[in-house]
Amino acid sequence: MKIHQVINSLFTSNSWILDFEKNCWLVDCGDIRPIVEIIGKMPVVGVLLTHAHYDHIYGLNELFELYPGIPVYTNEVGRELLLNDKLNLSRYHETPFVFEYPQNIQIINDGDEIVLNGECKLKVAATPGHNDSCLTFVADKEIFTGDSYIPGIKVVTNLPGGRKQIAKQSVDRILKLAIDKTIYPGHGDITSSLE
Ligand SMILES: [Zn+2]
């Protein structure tokens, strides 16, 4: 699996492209054009959401015009945010966002495993605190932490639904999960393994 970073125009959030050569998966989904520039004709076959704040989901409807019917993985709270522009905070921007394909939402929870293309196993860890929709995805050598852990930056907990104490517990958990793995956060750069 190759991983490409797309830095989005909105709040410089990251979308990550998990490239399996025949197809690819996304972790979060902002600007679509740079994704298409990287993947060309290779299809996107699924999306994993680290959480459902606006800056991590706003490309989804456009993505579905290109790749209809693919699954979008999130938890129950993420589902609520995807379908509510107030909860996902997009209402406070120029373009309120509501996900138009609720039937494609797949609910996942702490401890679940998602096997991508039968070859790459991702474990799901619930890492609430920044928001209750926060999930961290743990592969063999990679960990996708969203906004639950951005190396060098304090977790943002002052948005609606943020919980400071819980966020600390999630960071502690992520730091353990991240040992010997490369960290792919929701904003900022890739950070090589913690020791
Ligand atoms: Zn966020």
PDB file of N, CA and C in Angstrom, residues 52-154:
ATOM      1  N   ALA A  52     -16.390  13.452  11.649  1.00  0.00           N
ATOM      2  CA  ALA A  52     -17.266  14.036  10.634  1.00  0.00           C
ATOM      3  C   ALA A  52     -17.431  15.543  10.786  1.00  0.00           C
ATOM      4  N   HIS A  53     -16.354  16.224  11.167  1.00  0.00           N
ATOM      5  CA  HIS A  53     -16.351  17.681  11.044  1.00  0.00           C
ATOM      6  C   HIS A  53     -16.218  18.044   9.572  1.00  0.00           C
ATOM      7  N   TYR A  54     -16.806  19.216   9.243  1.00  0.00           N
ATOM      8  CA  TYR A  54     -16.896  19.702   7.882  1.00  0.00           C
ATOM      9  C   TYR A  54     -15.604  19.555   7.063  1.00  0.00           C
ATOM     10  N   ASP A  55     -14.488  19.961   7.653  1.00  0.00           N
ATOM     11  CA  ASP A  55     -13.240  20.000   6.872  1.00  0.00           C
ATOM     12  C   ASP A  55     -12.693  18.607   6.543  1.00  0.00           C
ATOM     13  N   HIS A  56     -13.304  17.569   7.069  1.00  0.00           N
ATOM     14  CA  HIS A  56     -12.859  16.195   6.775  1.00  0.00           C
ATOM     15  C   HIS A  56     -13.852  15.420   5.910  1.00  0.00           C
ATOM     16  N   ILE A  57     -14.975  16.068   5.565  1.00  0.00           N
ATOM     17  CA  ILE A  57     -16.032  15.345   4.841  1.00  0.00           C
ATOM     18  C   ILE A  57     -16.581  16.091   3.620  1.00  0.00           C
ATOM     19  N   TYR A  58     -16.199  17.358   3.414  1.00  0.00           N
ATOM     20  CA  TYR A  58     -16.954  18.195   2.469  1.00  0.00           C
ATOM     21  C   TYR A  58     -16.882  17.746   1.015  1.00  0.00           C
ATOM     22  N   GLY A  59     -15.936  16.854   0.683  1.00  0.00           N
ATOM     23  CA  GLY A  59     -15.873  16.388  -0.703  1.00  0.00           C
ATOM     24  C   GLY A  59     -16.740  15.176  -0.980  1.00  0.00           C
ATOM     25  N   LEU A  60     -17.399  14.642   0.022  1.00  0.00           N
ATOM     26  CA  LEU A  60     -18.072  13.346  -0.150  1.00  0.00           C
ATOM     27  C   LEU A  60     -19.149  13.329  -1.236  1.00  0.00           C
ATOM     28  N   ASN A  61     -19.996  14.368  -1.287  1.00  0.00           N
ATOM     29  CA  ASN A  61     -21.061  14.334  -2.305  1.00  0.00           C
ATOM     30  C   ASN A  61     -20.473  14.357  -3.718  1.00  0.00           C
ATOM     31  N   GLU A  62     -19.429  15.153  -3.902  1.00  0.00           N
ATOM     32  CA  GLU A  62     -18.755  15.218  -5.199  1.00  0.00           C
ATOM     33  C   GLU A  62     -18.082  13.870  -5.511  1.00  0.00           C
ATOM     34  N   LEU A  63     -17.505  13.267  -4.494  1.00  0.00           N
ATOM     35  CA  LEU A  63     -16.868  11.960  -4.681  1.00  0.00           C
ATOM     36  C   LEU A  63     -17.890  10.926  -5.151  1.00  0.00           C
ATOM     37  N   PHE A  64     -19.097  10.992  -4.576  1.00  0.00           N
ATOM     38  CA  PHE A  64     -20.134  10.019  -4.918  1.00  0.00           C
ATOM     39  C   PHE A  64     -20.673  10.193  -6.326  1.00  0.00           C
ATOM     40  N   GLU A  65     -20.505  11.404  -6.896  1.00  0.00           N
ATOM     41  CA  GLU A  65     -20.881  11.565  -8.304  1.00  0.00           C
ATOM     42  C   GLU A  65     -19.934  10.754  -9.188  1.00  0.00           C
ATOM     43  N   LEU A  66     -18.693  10.630  -8.749  1.00  0.00           N
ATOM     44  CA  LEU A  66     -17.701   9.868  -9.525  1.00  0.00           C
ATOM     45  C   LEU A  66     -17.739   8.378  -9.197  1.00  0.00           C
ATOM     46  N   TYR A  67     -17.946   8.067  -7.945  1.00  0.00           N
ATOM     47  CA  TYR A  67     -17.890   6.664  -7.489  1.00  0.00           C
ATOM     48  C   TYR A  67     -19.126   6.355  -6.654  1.00  0.00           C
ATOM     49  N   PRO A  68     -20.276   6.200  -7.294  1.00  0.00           N
ATOM     50  CA  PRO A  68     -21.507   5.994  -6.525  1.00  0.00           C
ATOM     51  C   PRO A  68     -21.502   4.629  -5.835  1.00  0.00           C
ATOM     52  N   GLY A  69     -22.177   4.562  -4.714  1.00  0.00           N
ATOM     53  CA  GLY A  69     -22.413   3.268  -4.076  1.00  0.00           C
ATOM     54  C   GLY A  69     -21.302   2.760  -3.177  1.00  0.00           C
ATOM     55  N   ILE A  70     -20.239   3.526  -3.004  1.00  0.00           N
ATOM     56  CA  ILE A  70     -19.151   3.038  -2.148  1.00  0.00           C
ATOM     57  C   ILE A  70     -19.508   3.239  -0.672  1.00  0.00           C
ATOM     58  N   PRO A  71     -18.919   2.440   0.228  1.00  0.00           N
ATOM     59  CA  PRO A  71     -19.219   2.615   1.651  1.00  0.00           C
ATOM     60  C   PRO A  71     -18.438   3.769   2.281  1.00  0.00           C
ATOM     61  N   VAL A  72     -19.070   4.424   3.238  1.00  0.00           N
ATOM     62  CA  VAL A  72     -18.410   5.440   4.056  1.00  0.00           C
ATOM     63  C   VAL A  72     -18.487   4.968   5.510  1.00  0.00           C
ATOM     64  N   TYR A  73     -17.327   4.722   6.098  1.00  0.00           N
ATOM     65  CA  TYR A  73     -17.277   4.161   7.447  1.00  0.00           C
ATOM     66  C   TYR A  73     -17.151   5.247   8.509  1.00  0.00           C
ATOM     67  N   THR A  74     -18.057   5.206   9.481  1.00  0.00           N
ATOM     68  CA  THR A  74     -18.003   6.120  10.622  1.00  0.00           C
ATOM     69  C   THR A  74     -18.818   5.489  11.753  1.00  0.00           C
ATOM     70  N   ASN A  75     -18.862   6.147  12.915  1.00  0.00           N
ATOM     71  CA  ASN A  75     -19.713   5.604  13.990  1.00  0.00           C
ATOM     72  C   ASN A  75     -21.085   6.292  13.999  1.00  0.00           C
ATOM     73  N   GLU A  76     -21.928   5.967  14.973  1.00  0.00           N
ATOM     74  CA  GLU A  76     -23.291   6.529  15.020  1.00  0.00           C
ATOM     75  C   GLU A  76     -23.275   8.055  15.106  1.00  0.00           C
ATOM     76  N   VAL A  77     -22.357   8.581  15.904  1.00  0.00           N
ATOM     77  CA  VAL A  77     -22.285  10.038  16.038  1.00  0.00           C
ATOM     78  C   VAL A  77     -21.845  10.654  14.713  1.00  0.00           C
ATOM     79  N   GLY A  78     -20.907  10.005  14.040  1.00  0.00           N
ATOM     80  CA  GLY A  78     -20.462  10.479  12.739  1.00  0.00           C
ATOM     81  C   GLY A  78     -21.607  10.523  11.743  1.00  0.00           C
ATOM     82  N   ARG A  79     -22.460   9.511  11.817  1.00  0.00           N
ATOM     83  CA  ARG A  79     -23.636   9.489  10.950  1.00  0.00           C
ATOM     84  C   ARG A  79     -24.512  10.717  11.184  1.00  0.00           C
ATOM     85  N   GLU A  80     -24.739  11.035  12.452  1.00  0.00           N
ATOM     86  CA  GLU A  80     -25.546  12.219  12.784  1.00  0.00           C
ATOM     87  C   GLU A  80     -24.909  13.485  12.217  1.00  0.00           C
ATOM     88  N   LEU A  81     -23.604  13.591  12.360  1.00  0.00           N
ATOM     89  CA  LEU A  81     -22.920  14.796  11.861  1.00  0.00           C
ATOM     90  C   LEU A  81     -22.980  14.886  10.334  1.00  0.00           C
ATOM     91  N   LEU A  82     -22.812  13.738   9.679  1.00  0.00           N
ATOM     92  CA  LEU A  82     -22.857  13.740   8.210  1.00  0.00           C
ATOM     93  C   LEU A  82     -24.186  14.270   7.689  1.00  0.00           C
ATOM     94  N   LEU A  83     -25.237  14.034   8.459  1.00  0.00           N
ATOM     95  CA  LEU A  83     -26.579  14.360   7.989  1.00  0.00           C
ATOM     96  C   LEU A  83     -27.111  15.658   8.589  1.00  0.00           C
ATOM     97  N   ASN A  84     -26.241  16.429   9.254  1.00  0.00           N
ATOM     98  CA  ASN A  84     -26.712  17.634   9.932  1.00  0.00           C
ATOM     99  C   ASN A  84     -25.653  18.739   9.838  1.00  0.00           C
ATOM    100  N   ASP A  85     -25.980  19.777   9.065  1.00  0.00           N
ATOM    101  CA  ASP A  85     -24.978  20.811   8.802  1.00  0.00           C
ATOM    102  C   ASP A  85     -24.648  21.651  10.025  1.00  0.00           C
ATOM    103  N   LYS A  86     -25.525  21.621  11.019  1.00  0.00           N
ATOM    104  CA  LYS A  86     -25.207  22.338  12.247  1.00  0.00           C
ATOM    105  C   LYS A  86     -24.178  21.542  13.056  1.00  0.00           C
ATOM    106  N   LEU A  87     -24.421  20.234  13.177  1.00  0.00           N
ATOM    107  CA  LEU A  87     -23.525  19.387  13.968  1.00  0.00           C
ATOM    108  C   LEU A  87     -22.155  19.228  13.316  1.00  0.00           C
ATOM    109  N   ASN A  88     -22.118  19.172  11.977  1.00  0.00           N
ATOM    110  CA  ASN A  88     -20.785  19.031  11.347  1.00  0.00           C
ATOM    111  C   ASN A  88     -20.100  20.387  11.150  1.00  0.00           C
ATOM    112  N   LEU A  89     -20.755  21.439  11.609  1.00  0.00           N
ATOM    113  CA  LEU A  89     -20.221  22.813  11.662  1.00  0.00           C
ATOM    114  C   LEU A  89     -20.167  23.511  10.308  1.00  0.00           C
ATOM    115  N   SER A  90     -20.646  22.864   9.252  1.00  0.00           N
ATOM    116  CA  SER A  90     -20.589  23.512   7.932  1.00  0.00           C
ATOM    117  C   SER A  90     -21.602  24.641   7.807  1.00  0.00           C
ATOM    118  N   ARG A  91     -22.624  24.631   8.644  1.00  0.00           N
ATOM    119  CA  ARG A  91     -23.633  25.687   8.595  1.00  0.00           C
ATOM    120  C   ARG A  91     -23.003  27.067   8.773  1.00  0.00           C
ATOM    121  N   TYR A  92     -21.876  27.092   9.460  1.00  0.00           N
ATOM    122  CA  TYR A  92     -21.240  28.367   9.751  1.00  0.00           C
ATOM    123  C   TYR A  92     -20.265  28.773   8.645  1.00  0.00           C
ATOM    124  N   HIS A  93     -20.314  28.058   7.531  1.00  0.00           N
ATOM    125  CA  HIS A  93     -19.474  28.396   6.375  1.00  0.00           C
ATOM    126  C   HIS A  93     -20.362  28.749   5.191  1.00  0.00           C
ATOM    127  N   GLU A  94     -19.725  29.138   4.082  1.00  0.00           N
ATOM    128  CA  GLU A  94     -20.502  29.570   2.916  1.00  0.00           C
ATOM    129  C   GLU A  94     -21.331  28.437   2.322  1.00  0.00           C
ATOM    130  N   THR A  95     -20.814  27.223   2.396  1.00  0.00           N
ATOM    131  CA  THR A  95     -21.507  26.108   1.770  1.00  0.00           C
ATOM    132  C   THR A  95     -21.860  25.033   2.794  1.00  0.00           C
ATOM    133  N   PRO A  96     -23.070  25.143   3.363  1.00  0.00           N
ATOM    134  CA  PRO A  96     -23.508  24.109   4.306  1.00  0.00           C
ATOM    135  C   PRO A  96     -23.458  22.736   3.648  1.00  0.00           C
ATOM    136  N   PHE A  97     -23.009  21.740   4.373  1.00  0.00           N
ATOM    137  CA  PHE A  97     -22.827  20.409   3.807  1.00  0.00           C
ATOM    138  C   PHE A  97     -23.692  19.386   4.536  1.00  0.00           C
ATOM    139  N   VAL A  98     -24.500  18.658   3.755  1.00  0.00           N
ATOM    140  CA  VAL A  98     -25.216  17.486   4.277  1.00  0.00           C
ATOM    141  C   VAL A  98     -24.930  16.339   3.317  1.00  0.00           C
ATOM    142  N   PHE A  99     -24.515  15.209   3.835  1.00  0.00           N
ATOM    143  CA  PHE A  99     -24.195  14.056   2.997  1.00  0.00           C
ATOM    144  C   PHE A  99     -25.480  13.491   2.397  1.00  0.00           C
ATOM    145  N   GLU A 100     -25.476  13.305   1.085  1.00  0.00           N
ATOM    146  CA  GLU A 100     -26.714  12.963   0.381  1.00  0.00           C
ATOM    147  C   GLU A 100     -26.932  11.463   0.193  1.00  0.00           C
ATOM    148  N   TYR A 101     -26.057  10.645   0.734  1.00  0.00           N
ATOM    149  CA  TYR A 101     -26.174   9.198   0.501  1.00  0.00           C
ATOM    150  C   TYR A 101     -26.168   8.413   1.815  1.00  0.00           C
ATOM    151  N   PRO A 102     -27.149   8.685   2.698  1.00  0.00           N
ATOM    152  CA  PRO A 102     -27.131   8.041   4.024  1.00  0.00           C
ATOM    153  C   PRO A 102     -27.157   6.522   3.957  1.00  0.00           C
ATOM    154  N   GLN A 103     -27.723   5.972   2.880  1.00  0.00           N
ATOM    155  CA  GLN A 103     -27.783   4.503   2.762  1.00  0.00           C
ATOM    156  C   GLN A 103     -26.400   3.888   2.604  1.00  0.00           C
ATOM    157  N   ASN A 104     -25.395   4.688   2.294  1.00  0.00           N
ATOM    158  CA  ASN A 104     -24.032   4.170   2.112  1.00  0.00           C
ATOM    159  C   ASN A 104     -23.163   4.283   3.363  1.00  0.00           C
ATOM    160  N   ILE A 105     -23.755   4.794   4.429  1.00  0.00           N
ATOM    161  CA  ILE A 105     -22.983   4.908   5.678  1.00  0.00           C
ATOM    162  C   ILE A 105     -22.918   3.540   6.352  1.00  0.00           C
ATOM    163  N   GLN A 106     -21.716   3.109   6.676  1.00  0.00           N
ATOM    164  CA  GLN A 106     -21.497   1.847   7.397  1.00  0.00           C
ATOM    165  C   GLN A 106     -21.018   2.199   8.792  1.00  0.00           C
ATOM    166  N   ILE A 107     -21.745   1.709   9.782  1.00  0.00           N
ATOM    167  CA  ILE A 107     -21.382   2.039  11.171  1.00  0.00           C
ATOM    168  C   ILE A 107     -20.284   1.106  11.676  1.00  0.00           C
ATOM    169  N   ILE A 108     -19.250   1.705  12.232  1.00  0.00           N
ATOM    170  CA  ILE A 108     -18.174   0.918  12.852  1.00  0.00           C
ATOM    171  C   ILE A 108     -17.932   1.441  14.266  1.00  0.00           C
ATOM    172  N   ASN A 109     -17.345   0.579  15.080  1.00  0.00           N
ATOM    173  CA  ASN A 109     -17.117   0.939  16.478  1.00  0.00           C
ATOM    174  C   ASN A 109     -15.775   0.422  16.955  1.00  0.00           C
ATOM    175  N   ASP A 110     -15.439   0.850  18.154  1.00  0.00           N
ATOM    176  CA  ASP A 110     -14.182   0.439  18.776  1.00  0.00           C
ATOM    177  C   ASP A 110     -14.016  -1.079  18.716  1.00  0.00           C
ATOM    178  N   GLY A 111     -12.844  -1.512  18.300  1.00  0.00           N
ATOM    179  CA  GLY A 111     -12.562  -2.952  18.259  1.00  0.00           C
ATOM    180  C   GLY A 111     -12.887  -3.613  16.928  1.00  0.00           C
ATOM    181  N   ASP A 112     -13.639  -2.938  16.092  1.00  0.00           N
ATOM    182  CA  ASP A 112     -13.943  -3.520  14.774  1.00  0.00           C
ATOM    183  C   ASP A 112     -12.683  -3.585  13.917  1.00  0.00           C
ATOM    184  N   GLU A 113     -12.713  -4.470  12.938  1.00  0.00           N
ATOM    185  CA  GLU A 113     -11.617  -4.552  11.971  1.00  0.00           C
ATOM    186  C   GLU A 113     -12.188  -4.385  10.575  1.00  0.00           C
ATOM    187  N   ILE A 114     -11.481  -3.624   9.769  1.00  0.00           N
ATOM    188  CA  ILE A 114     -11.869  -3.471   8.367  1.00  0.00           C
ATOM    189  C   ILE A 114     -10.709  -4.002   7.545  1.00  0.00           C
ATOM    190  N   VAL A 115     -11.005  -4.923   6.644  1.00  0.00           N
ATOM    191  CA  VAL A 115      -9.940  -5.462   5.799  1.00  0.00           C
ATOM    192  C   VAL A 115     -10.085  -4.840   4.414  1.00  0.00           C
ATOM    193  N   LEU A 116      -9.089  -4.076   4.015  1.00  0.00           N
ATOM    194  CA  LEU A 116      -9.138  -3.389   2.733  1.00  0.00           C
ATOM    195  C   LEU A 116      -8.610  -4.321   1.646  1.00  0.00           C
ATOM    196  N   ASN A 117      -9.440  -4.591   0.669  1.00  0.00           N
ATOM    197  CA  ASN A 117      -9.055  -5.438  -0.474  1.00  0.00           C
ATOM    198  C   ASN A 117      -8.529  -6.802  -0.052  1.00  0.00           C
ATOM    199  N   GLY A 118      -8.938  -7.276   1.096  1.00  0.00           N
ATOM    200  CA  GLY A 118      -8.471  -8.575   1.553  1.00  0.00           C
ATOM    201  C   GLY A 118      -6.995  -8.614   1.905  1.00  0.00           C
ATOM    202  N   GLU A 119      -6.329  -7.460   1.967  1.00  0.00           N
ATOM    203  CA  GLU A 119      -4.884  -7.498   2.217  1.00  0.00           C
ATOM    204  C   GLU A 119      -4.405  -6.590   3.342  1.00  0.00           C
ATOM    205  N   CYS A 120      -5.126  -5.554   3.647  1.00  0.00           N
ATOM    206  CA  CYS A 120      -4.646  -4.615   4.669  1.00  0.00           C
ATOM    207  C   CYS A 120      -5.688  -4.495   5.769  1.00  0.00           C
ATOM    208  N   LYS A 121      -5.284  -4.933   6.954  1.00  0.00           N
ATOM    209  CA  LYS A 121      -6.233  -4.933   8.064  1.00  0.00           C
ATOM    210  C   LYS A 121      -6.107  -3.653   8.877  1.00  0.00           C
ATOM    211  N   LEU A 122      -7.232  -2.975   9.080  1.00  0.00           N
ATOM    212  CA  LEU A 122      -7.245  -1.783   9.915  1.00  0.00           C
ATOM    213  C   LEU A 122      -8.087  -2.052  11.145  1.00  0.00           C
ATOM    214  N   LYS A 123      -7.509  -1.769  12.314  1.00  0.00           N
ATOM    215  CA  LYS A 123      -8.293  -1.878  13.538  1.00  0.00           C
ATOM    216  C   LYS A 123      -8.874  -0.518  13.871  1.00  0.00           C
ATOM    217  N   VAL A 124     -10.104  -0.520  14.360  1.00  0.00           N
ATOM    218  CA  VAL A 124     -10.791   0.719  14.686  1.00  0.00           C
ATOM    219  C   VAL A 124     -10.667   0.972  16.191  1.00  0.00           C
ATOM    220  N   ALA A 125     -10.200   2.154  16.554  1.00  0.00           N
ATOM    221  CA  ALA A 125     -10.160   2.551  17.964  1.00  0.00           C
ATOM    222  C   ALA A 125     -10.993   3.818  18.129  1.00  0.00           C
ATOM    223  N   ALA A 126     -11.966   3.785  19.022  1.00  0.00           N
ATOM    224  CA  ALA A 126     -12.737   5.001  19.319  1.00  0.00           C
ATOM    225  C   ALA A 126     -11.828   5.928  20.130  1.00  0.00           C
ATOM    226  N   THR A 127     -11.648   7.158  19.645  1.00  0.00           N
ATOM    227  CA  THR A 127     -10.772   8.110  20.339  1.00  0.00           C
ATOM    228  C   THR A 127     -11.493   9.447  20.512  1.00  0.00           C
ATOM    229  N   PRO A 128     -12.572   9.453  21.281  1.00  0.00           N
ATOM    230  CA  PRO A 128     -13.377  10.672  21.441  1.00  0.00           C
ATOM    231  C   PRO A 128     -12.641  11.746  22.237  1.00  0.00           C
ATOM    232  N   GLY A 129     -13.231  12.932  22.270  1.00  0.00           N
ATOM    233  CA  GLY A 129     -12.642  14.045  23.002  1.00  0.00           C
ATOM    234  C   GLY A 129     -12.656  15.299  22.147  1.00  0.00           C
ATOM    235  N   HIS A 130     -12.002  15.225  20.981  1.00  0.00           N
ATOM    236  CA  HIS A 130     -12.139  16.308  20.001  1.00  0.00           C
ATOM    237  C   HIS A 130     -13.603  16.356  19.568  1.00  0.00           C
ATOM    238  N   ASN A 131     -14.161  15.172  19.353  1.00  0.00           N
ATOM    239  CA  ASN A 131     -15.573  15.023  19.012  1.00  0.00           C
ATOM    240  C   ASN A 131     -15.913  13.543  19.233  1.00  0.00           C
ATOM    241  N   ASP A 132     -17.182  13.263  19.489  1.00  0.00           N
ATOM    242  CA  ASP A 132     -17.544  11.868  19.752  1.00  0.00           C
ATOM    243  C   ASP A 132     -17.569  11.010  18.482  1.00  0.00           C
ATOM    244  N   SER A 133     -17.405  11.622  17.324  1.00  0.00           N
ATOM    245  CA  SER A 133     -17.331  10.820  16.097  1.00  0.00           C
ATOM    246  C   SER A 133     -15.899  10.374  15.799  1.00  0.00           C
ATOM    247  N   CYS A 134     -14.959  10.714  16.663  1.00  0.00           N
ATOM    248  CA  CYS A 134     -13.543  10.455  16.363  1.00  0.00           C
ATOM    249  C   CYS A 134     -13.174   8.978  16.447  1.00  0.00           C
ATOM    250  N   LEU A 135     -12.603   8.478  15.360  1.00  0.00           N
ATOM    251  CA  LEU A 135     -12.079   7.119  15.294  1.00  0.00           C
ATOM    252  C   LEU A 135     -10.640   7.188  14.814  1.00  0.00           C
ATOM    253  N   THR A 136      -9.829   6.287  15.340  1.00  0.00           N
ATOM    254  CA  THR A 136      -8.445   6.164  14.881  1.00  0.00           C
ATOM    255  C   THR A 136      -8.312   4.811  14.198  1.00  0.00           C
ATOM    256  N   PHE A 137      -7.613   4.787  13.069  1.00  0.00           N
ATOM    257  CA  PHE A 137      -7.464   3.547  12.290  1.00  0.00           C
ATOM    258  C   PHE A 137      -6.018   3.071  12.381  1.00  0.00           C
ATOM    259  N   VAL A 138      -5.859   1.824  12.815  1.00  0.00           N
ATOM    260  CA  VAL A 138      -4.526   1.308  13.090  1.00  0.00           C
ATOM    261  C   VAL A 138      -4.209   0.156  12.139  1.00  0.00           C
ATOM    262  N   ALA A 139      -3.221   0.358  11.283  1.00  0.00           N
ATOM    263  CA  ALA A 139      -2.740  -0.709  10.392  1.00  0.00           C
ATOM    264  C   ALA A 139      -1.443  -1.269  10.965  1.00  0.00           C
ATOM    265  N   ASP A 140      -0.794  -2.153  10.220  1.00  0.00           N
ATOM    266  CA  ASP A 140       0.449  -2.770  10.686  1.00  0.00           C
ATOM    267  C   ASP A 140       1.519  -1.733  11.011  1.00  0.00           C
ATOM    268  N   LYS A 141       1.733  -0.838  10.060  1.00  0.00           N
ATOM    269  CA  LYS A 141       2.833   0.125  10.211  1.00  0.00           C
ATOM    270  C   LYS A 141       2.343   1.565  10.217  1.00  0.00           C
ATOM    271  N   GLU A 142       1.021   1.754  10.069  1.00  0.00           N
ATOM    272  CA  GLU A 142       0.490   3.108   9.960  1.00  0.00           C
ATOM    273  C   GLU A 142      -0.636   3.312  10.968  1.00  0.00           C
ATOM    274  N   ILE A 143      -0.776   4.573  11.398  1.00  0.00           N
ATOM    275  CA  ILE A 143      -1.920   4.901  12.249  1.00  0.00           C
ATOM    276  C   ILE A 143      -2.485   6.248  11.790  1.00  0.00           C
ATOM    277  N   PHE A 144      -3.799   6.266  11.566  1.00  0.00           N
ATOM    278  CA  PHE A 144      -4.494   7.464  11.089  1.00  0.00           C
ATOM    279  C   PHE A 144      -5.278   8.041  12.259  1.00  0.00           C
ATOM    280  N   THR A 145      -4.845   9.206  12.728  1.00  0.00           N
ATOM    281  CA  THR A 145      -5.346   9.709  14.008  1.00  0.00           C
ATOM    282  C   THR A 145      -6.353  10.849  13.897  1.00  0.00           C
ATOM    283  N   GLY A 146      -6.575  11.350  12.687  1.00  0.00           N
ATOM    284  CA  GLY A 146      -7.514  12.464  12.538  1.00  0.00           C
ATOM    285  C   GLY A 146      -7.129  13.635  13.421  1.00  0.00           C
ATOM    286  N   ASP A 147      -8.116  14.240  14.074  1.00  0.00           N
ATOM    287  CA  ASP A 147      -7.831  15.361  14.972  1.00  0.00           C
ATOM    288  C   ASP A 147      -7.741  14.902  16.423  1.00  0.00           C
ATOM    289  N   SER A 148      -7.770  13.589  16.644  1.00  0.00           N
ATOM    290  CA  SER A 148      -7.629  13.065  18.007  1.00  0.00           C
ATOM    291  C   SER A 148      -6.198  13.167  18.495  1.00  0.00           C
ATOM    292  N   TYR A 149      -5.261  13.153  17.554  1.00  0.00           N
ATOM    293  CA  TYR A 149      -3.855  13.342  17.913  1.00  0.00           C
ATOM    294  C   TYR A 149      -3.100  13.916  16.728  1.00  0.00           C
ATOM    295  N   ILE A 150      -2.669  15.165  16.871  1.00  0.00           N
ATOM    296  CA  ILE A 150      -1.828  15.810  15.868  1.00  0.00           C
ATOM    297  C   ILE A 150      -0.505  16.113  16.567  1.00  0.00           C
ATOM    298  N   PRO A 151       0.577  15.426  16.169  1.00  0.00           N
ATOM    299  CA  PRO A 151       1.837  15.598  16.878  1.00  0.00           C
ATOM    300  C   PRO A 151       2.206  17.070  17.061  1.00  0.00           C
ATOM    301  N   GLY A 152       2.523  17.426  18.277  1.00  0.00           N
ATOM    302  CA  GLY A 152       2.974  18.792  18.571  1.00  0.00           C
ATOM    303  C   GLY A 152       1.866  19.799  18.778  1.00  0.00           C
ATOM    304  N   ILE A 153       0.619  19.378  18.607  1.00  0.00           N
ATOM    305  CA  ILE A 153      -0.500  20.324  18.732  1.00  0.00           C
ATOM    306  C   ILE A 153      -1.502  19.791  19.754  1.00  0.00           C
ATOM    307  N   LYS A 154      -1.959  20.675  20.618  1.00  0.00           N
ATOM    308  CA  LYS A 154      -2.930  20.285  21.633  1.00  0.00           C
ATOM    309  C   LYS A 154      -4.273  19.963  20.956  1.00  0.00           C
TER     310      LYS A 154
END
